[in-house]
CSV table of C-alpha atoms in Angstrom, one decimal:
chain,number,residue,atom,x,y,z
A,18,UNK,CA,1.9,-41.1,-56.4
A,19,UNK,CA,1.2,-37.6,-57.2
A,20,UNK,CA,-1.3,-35.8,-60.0
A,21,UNK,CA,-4.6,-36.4,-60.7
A,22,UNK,CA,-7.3,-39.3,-59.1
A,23,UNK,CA,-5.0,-42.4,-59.5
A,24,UNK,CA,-5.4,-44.1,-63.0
A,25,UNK,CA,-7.9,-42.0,-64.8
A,26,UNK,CA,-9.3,-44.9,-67.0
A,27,UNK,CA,-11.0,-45.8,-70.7
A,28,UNK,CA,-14.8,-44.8,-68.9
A,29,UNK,CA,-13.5,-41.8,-67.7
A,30,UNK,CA,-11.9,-40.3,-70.8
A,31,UNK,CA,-15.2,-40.8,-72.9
A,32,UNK,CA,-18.0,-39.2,-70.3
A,33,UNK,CA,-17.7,-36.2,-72.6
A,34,UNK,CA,-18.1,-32.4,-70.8
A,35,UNK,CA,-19.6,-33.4,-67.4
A,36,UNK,CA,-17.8,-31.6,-64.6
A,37,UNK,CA,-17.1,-34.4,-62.8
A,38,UNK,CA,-14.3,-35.2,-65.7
A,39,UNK,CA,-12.3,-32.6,-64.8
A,40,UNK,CA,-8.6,-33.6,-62.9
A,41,UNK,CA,-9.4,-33.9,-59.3
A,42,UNK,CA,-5.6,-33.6,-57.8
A,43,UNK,CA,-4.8,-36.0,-55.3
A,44,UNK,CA,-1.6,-37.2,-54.7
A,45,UNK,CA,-1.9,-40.4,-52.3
A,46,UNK,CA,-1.3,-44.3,-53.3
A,47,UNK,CA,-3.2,-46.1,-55.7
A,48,UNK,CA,-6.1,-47.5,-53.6
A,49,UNK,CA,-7.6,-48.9,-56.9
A,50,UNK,CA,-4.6,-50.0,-59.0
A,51,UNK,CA,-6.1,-48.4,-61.8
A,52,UNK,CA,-9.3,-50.4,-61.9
A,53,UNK,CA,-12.8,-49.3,-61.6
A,54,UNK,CA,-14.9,-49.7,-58.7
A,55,UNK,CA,-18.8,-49.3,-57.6
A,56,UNK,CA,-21.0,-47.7,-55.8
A,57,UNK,CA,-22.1,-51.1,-54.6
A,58,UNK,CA,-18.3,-52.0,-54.0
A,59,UNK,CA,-18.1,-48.8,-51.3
A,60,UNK,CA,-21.5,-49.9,-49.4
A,61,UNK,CA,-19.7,-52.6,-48.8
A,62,UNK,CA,-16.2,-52.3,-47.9
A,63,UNK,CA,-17.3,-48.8,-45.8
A,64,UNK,CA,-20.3,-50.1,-44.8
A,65,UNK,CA,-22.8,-47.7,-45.4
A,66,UNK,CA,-26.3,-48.4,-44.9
A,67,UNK,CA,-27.1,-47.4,-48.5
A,68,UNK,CA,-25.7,-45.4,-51.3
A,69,UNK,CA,-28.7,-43.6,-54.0
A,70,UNK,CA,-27.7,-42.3,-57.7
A,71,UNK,CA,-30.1,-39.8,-59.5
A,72,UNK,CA,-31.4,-40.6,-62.9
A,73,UNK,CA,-30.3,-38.3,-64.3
A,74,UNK,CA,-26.7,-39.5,-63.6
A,75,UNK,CA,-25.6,-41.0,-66.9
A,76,UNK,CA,-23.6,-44.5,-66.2
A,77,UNK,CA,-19.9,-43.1,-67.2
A,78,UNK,CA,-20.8,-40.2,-64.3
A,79,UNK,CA,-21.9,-42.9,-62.2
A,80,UNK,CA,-18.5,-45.0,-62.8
A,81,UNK,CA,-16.3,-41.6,-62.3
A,82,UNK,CA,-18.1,-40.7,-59.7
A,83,UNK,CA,-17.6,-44.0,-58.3
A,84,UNK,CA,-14.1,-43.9,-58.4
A,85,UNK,CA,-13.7,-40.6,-57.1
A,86,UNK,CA,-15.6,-41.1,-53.7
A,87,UNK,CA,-13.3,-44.4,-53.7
A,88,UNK,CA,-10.3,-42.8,-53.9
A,89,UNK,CA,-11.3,-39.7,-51.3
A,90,UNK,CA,-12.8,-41.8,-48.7
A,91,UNK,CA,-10.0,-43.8,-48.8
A,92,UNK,CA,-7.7,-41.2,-48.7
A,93,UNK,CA,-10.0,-40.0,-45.4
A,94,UNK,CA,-9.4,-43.4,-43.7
A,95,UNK,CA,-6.0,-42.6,-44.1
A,96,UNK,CA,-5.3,-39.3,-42.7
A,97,UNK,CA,-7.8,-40.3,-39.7
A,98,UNK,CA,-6.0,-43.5,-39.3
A,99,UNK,CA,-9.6,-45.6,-38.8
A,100,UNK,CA,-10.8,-48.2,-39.7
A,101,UNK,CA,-13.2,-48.4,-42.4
A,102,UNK,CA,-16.1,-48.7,-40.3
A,103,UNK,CA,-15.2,-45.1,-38.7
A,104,UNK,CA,-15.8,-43.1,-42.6
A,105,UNK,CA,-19.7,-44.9,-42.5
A,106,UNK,CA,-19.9,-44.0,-38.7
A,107,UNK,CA,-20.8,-47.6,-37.6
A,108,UNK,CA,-22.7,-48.3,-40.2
A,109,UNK,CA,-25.4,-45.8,-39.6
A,110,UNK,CA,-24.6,-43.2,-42.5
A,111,UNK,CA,-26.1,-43.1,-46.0
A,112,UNK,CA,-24.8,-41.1,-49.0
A,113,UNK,CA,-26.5,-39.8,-52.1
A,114,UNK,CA,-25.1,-38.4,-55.6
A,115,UNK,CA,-26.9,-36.2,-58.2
A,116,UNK,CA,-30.8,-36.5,-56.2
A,117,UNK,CA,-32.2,-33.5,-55.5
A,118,UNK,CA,-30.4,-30.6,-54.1
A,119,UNK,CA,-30.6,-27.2,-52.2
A,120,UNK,CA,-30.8,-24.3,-53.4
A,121,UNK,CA,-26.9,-22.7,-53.6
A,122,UNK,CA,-25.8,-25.7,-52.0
A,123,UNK,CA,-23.5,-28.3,-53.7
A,124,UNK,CA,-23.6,-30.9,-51.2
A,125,UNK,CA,-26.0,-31.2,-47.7
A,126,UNK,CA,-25.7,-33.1,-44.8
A,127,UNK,CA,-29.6,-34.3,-43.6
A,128,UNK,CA,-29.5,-35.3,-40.0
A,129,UNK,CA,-32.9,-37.3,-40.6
A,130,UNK,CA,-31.7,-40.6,-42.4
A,131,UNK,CA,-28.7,-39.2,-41.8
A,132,UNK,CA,-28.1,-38.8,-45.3
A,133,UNK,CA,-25.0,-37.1,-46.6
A,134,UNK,CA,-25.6,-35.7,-50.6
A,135,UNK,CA,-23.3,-34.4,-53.1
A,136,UNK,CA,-24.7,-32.3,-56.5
A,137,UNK,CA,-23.9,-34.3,-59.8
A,138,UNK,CA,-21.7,-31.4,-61.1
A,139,UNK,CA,-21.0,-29.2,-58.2
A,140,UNK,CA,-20.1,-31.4,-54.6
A,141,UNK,CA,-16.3,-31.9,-55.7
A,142,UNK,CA,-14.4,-30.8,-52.9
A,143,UNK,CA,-17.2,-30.8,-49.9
A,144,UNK,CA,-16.9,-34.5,-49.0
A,145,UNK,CA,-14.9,-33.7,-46.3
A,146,UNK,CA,-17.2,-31.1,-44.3
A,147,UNK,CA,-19.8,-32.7,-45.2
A,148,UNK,CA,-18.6,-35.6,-43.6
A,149,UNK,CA,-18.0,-33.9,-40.6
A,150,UNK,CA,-21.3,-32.6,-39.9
A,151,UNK,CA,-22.5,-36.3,-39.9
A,152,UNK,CA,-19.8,-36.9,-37.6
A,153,UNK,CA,-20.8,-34.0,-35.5
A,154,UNK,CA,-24.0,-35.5,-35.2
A,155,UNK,CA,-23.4,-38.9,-35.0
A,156,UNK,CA,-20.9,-37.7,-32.0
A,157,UNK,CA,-23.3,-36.2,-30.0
A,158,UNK,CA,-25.0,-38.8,-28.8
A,159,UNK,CA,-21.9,-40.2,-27.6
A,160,UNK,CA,-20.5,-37.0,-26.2
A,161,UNK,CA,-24.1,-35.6,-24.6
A,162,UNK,CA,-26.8,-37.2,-22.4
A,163,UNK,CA,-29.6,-35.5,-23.2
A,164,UNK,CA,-28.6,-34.9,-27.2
A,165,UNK,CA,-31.6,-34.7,-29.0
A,166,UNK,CA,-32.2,-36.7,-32.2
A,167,UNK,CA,-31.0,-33.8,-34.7
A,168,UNK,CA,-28.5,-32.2,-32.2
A,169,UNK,CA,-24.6,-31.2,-33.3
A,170,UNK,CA,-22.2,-32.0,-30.3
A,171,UNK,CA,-20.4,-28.7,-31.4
A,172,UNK,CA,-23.8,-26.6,-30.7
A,173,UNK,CA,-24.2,-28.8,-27.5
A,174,UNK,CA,-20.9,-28.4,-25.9
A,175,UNK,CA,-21.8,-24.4,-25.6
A,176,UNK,CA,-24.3,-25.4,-23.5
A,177,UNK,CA,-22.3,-27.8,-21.4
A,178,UNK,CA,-25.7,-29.2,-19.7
A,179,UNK,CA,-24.9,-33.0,-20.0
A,180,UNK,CA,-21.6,-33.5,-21.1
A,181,UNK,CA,-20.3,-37.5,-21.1
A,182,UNK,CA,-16.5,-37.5,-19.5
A,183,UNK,CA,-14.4,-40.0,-21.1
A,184,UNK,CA,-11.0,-39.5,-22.9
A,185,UNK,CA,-12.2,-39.7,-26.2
A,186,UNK,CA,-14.7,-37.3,-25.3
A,187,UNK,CA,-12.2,-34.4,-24.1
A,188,UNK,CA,-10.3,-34.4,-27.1
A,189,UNK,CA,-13.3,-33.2,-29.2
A,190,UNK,CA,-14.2,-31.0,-26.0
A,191,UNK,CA,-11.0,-29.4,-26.1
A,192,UNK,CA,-11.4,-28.9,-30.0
A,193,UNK,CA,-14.8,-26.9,-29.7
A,194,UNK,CA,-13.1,-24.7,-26.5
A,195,UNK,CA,-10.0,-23.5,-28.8
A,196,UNK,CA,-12.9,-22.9,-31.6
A,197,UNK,CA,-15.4,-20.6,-29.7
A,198,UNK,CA,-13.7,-19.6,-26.6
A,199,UNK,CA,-10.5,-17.3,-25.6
A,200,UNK,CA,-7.6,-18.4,-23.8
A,201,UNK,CA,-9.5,-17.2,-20.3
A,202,UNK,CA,-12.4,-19.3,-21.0
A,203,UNK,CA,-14.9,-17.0,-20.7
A,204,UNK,CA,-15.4,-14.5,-23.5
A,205,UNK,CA,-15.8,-15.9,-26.8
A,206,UNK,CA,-12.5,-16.6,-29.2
A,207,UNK,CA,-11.7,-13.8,-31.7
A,208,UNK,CA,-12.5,-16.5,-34.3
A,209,UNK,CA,-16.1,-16.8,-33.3
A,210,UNK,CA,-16.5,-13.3,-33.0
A,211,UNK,CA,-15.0,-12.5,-36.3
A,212,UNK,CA,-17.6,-15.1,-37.9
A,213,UNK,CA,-20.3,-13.1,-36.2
A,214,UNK,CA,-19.5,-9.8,-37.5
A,215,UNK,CA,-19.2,-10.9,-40.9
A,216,UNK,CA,-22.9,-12.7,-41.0
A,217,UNK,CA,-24.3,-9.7,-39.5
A,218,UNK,CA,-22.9,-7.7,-42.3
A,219,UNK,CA,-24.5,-10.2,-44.3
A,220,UNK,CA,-27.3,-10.1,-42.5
A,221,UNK,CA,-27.5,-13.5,-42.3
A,222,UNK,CA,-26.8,-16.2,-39.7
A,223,UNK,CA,-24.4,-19.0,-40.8
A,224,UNK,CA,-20.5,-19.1,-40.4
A,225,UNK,CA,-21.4,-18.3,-36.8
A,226,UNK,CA,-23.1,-21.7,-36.3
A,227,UNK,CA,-21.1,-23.8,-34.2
A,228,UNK,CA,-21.7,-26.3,-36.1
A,229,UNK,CA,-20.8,-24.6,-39.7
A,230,UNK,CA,-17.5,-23.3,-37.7
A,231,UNK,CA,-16.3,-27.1,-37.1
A,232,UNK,CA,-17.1,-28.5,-40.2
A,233,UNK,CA,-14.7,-25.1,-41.7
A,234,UNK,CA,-12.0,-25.8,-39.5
A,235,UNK,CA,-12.0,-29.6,-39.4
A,236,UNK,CA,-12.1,-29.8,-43.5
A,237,UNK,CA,-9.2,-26.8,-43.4
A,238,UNK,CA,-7.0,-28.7,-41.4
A,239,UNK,CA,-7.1,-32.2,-43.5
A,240,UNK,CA,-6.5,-29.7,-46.6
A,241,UNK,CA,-3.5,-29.1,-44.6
A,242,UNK,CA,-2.1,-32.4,-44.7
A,243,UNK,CA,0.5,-34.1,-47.0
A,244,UNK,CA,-2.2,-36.2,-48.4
A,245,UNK,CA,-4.0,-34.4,-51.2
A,246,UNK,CA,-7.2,-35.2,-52.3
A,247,UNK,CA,-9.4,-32.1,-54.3
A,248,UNK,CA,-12.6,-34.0,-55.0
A,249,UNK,CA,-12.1,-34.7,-51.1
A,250,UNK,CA,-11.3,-31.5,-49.4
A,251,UNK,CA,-10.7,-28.1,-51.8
A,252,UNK,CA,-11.0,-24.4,-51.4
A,253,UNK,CA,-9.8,-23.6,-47.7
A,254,UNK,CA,-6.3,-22.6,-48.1
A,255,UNK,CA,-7.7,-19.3,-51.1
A,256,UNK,CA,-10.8,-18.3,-52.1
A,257,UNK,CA,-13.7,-15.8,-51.3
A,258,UNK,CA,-14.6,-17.4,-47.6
A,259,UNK,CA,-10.4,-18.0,-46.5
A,260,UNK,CA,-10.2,-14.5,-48.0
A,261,UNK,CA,-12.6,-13.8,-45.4
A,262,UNK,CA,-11.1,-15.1,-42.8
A,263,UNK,CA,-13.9,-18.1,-42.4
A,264,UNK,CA,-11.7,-20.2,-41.9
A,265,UNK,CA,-9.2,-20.7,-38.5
A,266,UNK,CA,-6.0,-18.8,-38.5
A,267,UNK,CA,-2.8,-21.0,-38.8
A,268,UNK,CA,-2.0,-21.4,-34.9
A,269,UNK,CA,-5.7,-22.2,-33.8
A,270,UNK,CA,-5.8,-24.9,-37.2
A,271,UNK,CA,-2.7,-26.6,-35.9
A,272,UNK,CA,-4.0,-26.4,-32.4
A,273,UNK,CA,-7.3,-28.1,-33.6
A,274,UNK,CA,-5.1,-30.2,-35.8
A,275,UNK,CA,-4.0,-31.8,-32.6
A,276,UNK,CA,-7.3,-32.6,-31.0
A,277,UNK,CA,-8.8,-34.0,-33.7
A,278,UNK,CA,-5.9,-36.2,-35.5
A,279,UNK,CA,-5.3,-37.3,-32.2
A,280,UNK,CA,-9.1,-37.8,-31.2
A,281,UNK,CA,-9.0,-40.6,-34.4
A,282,UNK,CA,-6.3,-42.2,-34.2
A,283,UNK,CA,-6.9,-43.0,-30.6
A,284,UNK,CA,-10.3,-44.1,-31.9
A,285,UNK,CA,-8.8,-46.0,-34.3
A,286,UNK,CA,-6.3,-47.9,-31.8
A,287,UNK,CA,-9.3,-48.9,-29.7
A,288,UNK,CA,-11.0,-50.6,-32.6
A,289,UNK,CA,-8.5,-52.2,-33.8
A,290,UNK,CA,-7.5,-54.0,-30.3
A,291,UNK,CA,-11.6,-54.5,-29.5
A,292,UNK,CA,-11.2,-56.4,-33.2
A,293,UNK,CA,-8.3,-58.2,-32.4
A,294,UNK,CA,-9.6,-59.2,-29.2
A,295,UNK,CA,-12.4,-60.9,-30.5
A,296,UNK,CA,-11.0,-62.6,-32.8
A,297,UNK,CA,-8.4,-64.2,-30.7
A,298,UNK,CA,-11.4,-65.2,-28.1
């Protein structure tokens, strides 16, 4: 199906001027057949350990925003190819919509709680990086020995002190070498180098962080895909930071493209036979 979040419905048409009632394109199947969902309905077929809603978030916002995270973390289990339990990282993530807020930030990811938060009117379009900094983090415990309890496996691997070998584990290692390194291995890639020089222009230190760099290039590359989703992933392909160059040149975001779509549905194989398996037992 192609156009707009699938089925824009009766709630949706009447929640007047909000910003969140604006067409979000998205062009995958109808996950919802047209019919609303909850918030409550995601906690529990994703499994997240909880899901908050401001109060200030009126309840037709609350029902189109409902929909909308529906249809993009749907759409996310799809181009990963995981099961469901892979988009609420085991159960252990927690989302919030229209609570607080950072200042020039439309959507944060909070390692403590890890709690991932989109704005009311402004975190269209970040779900995906977003996501992946909570994978980052929820990764590096897996991926590191010695991670500590707010530690990014892409800001650990530069460090290579107590890296976990396991095949699972190199894909993502090989991900972060393509990202900050050359093709010798030992001088950093033109890449990271060019994310440096702009934030000291800017005076500023930011897209240099290793771990701003992966969430950039893993959110450019499902923006990439096929599968369209805006409210999920928007803004990589033009604007002021691709523009920039802030985001990975085409070669490197096919390269990375590689690791990681690999890296999930690999993941996603091995859960599905470890489910199978016990339920035949």
């Amino acid at each position: 199906m192609s156009g707009k979040s699938s089925a824009i419905t009766r709630t949706e048409q009447s929640a007047g001027h909000s910003r969140l009632s604006r067409p979000y394109f998205r062009n995958g199947p109808p996950h919802r057949s047209g019919a609303d969902v909850s918030f409550g309905d995601i906690v529990k077929i994703f499994g997240f350990q909880s899901i908050c809603i401001g109060r200030w978030v009126t309840p037709a916002e609350q029902q189109i925003a409902a929909n909308l995270f529906f249809d993009a973390l749907c759409d996310l289990q799809l181009l990963l190819a995981v099961p469901a339990q892979v988009i609420s990282l085991n159960e252990s993530l927690s989302l919030t919509f229209g609570i607080g807020g950072r200042p020039g930030s439309c959507a944060y990811y909070q390692p403590q709680g890890r709690i991932l938060a989109l704005a009311k009117n402004a975190g269209g379009g970040s779900l995906a990086h977003e996501w992946f900094h909570a994978f980052d983090h929820y990764i590096a415990g897996k991926m590191f020995a010695d991670a500590k309890a707010q530690s990014f496996a892409s800001a650990l691997w530069l460090k290579h002190d107590s890296y976990v070998p396991h095949r699972l584990n190199d894909y993502l290692a090989r991900a972060f070498q393509l990202l900050y390194l050359d093709e010798t291995g030992l001088d950093e890639s033109e890449f990271f180098r060019h994310c440096r020089r702009y934030d000291q222009m800017q005076q500023q230190y930011y897209y240099a962080m290793p771990e701003e760099m992966a969430a950039r290039a893993f959110e450019q590359m499902l923006e990439r895909q096929q599968l369209k989703n805006s409210f999920l992933v928007s803004g990589c392909l033009k604007g002021p930071a691709a523009k920039a160059g802030l985001y990975p040149a085409t070669v490197l975001s096919e390269q990375l493209q590689r690791c990681w779509l690999d890296y999930f549905a690999l993941l996603g194989q091995a859960l599905q036979h470890q489910s199978s398996a016990g339920l035949s037992k």
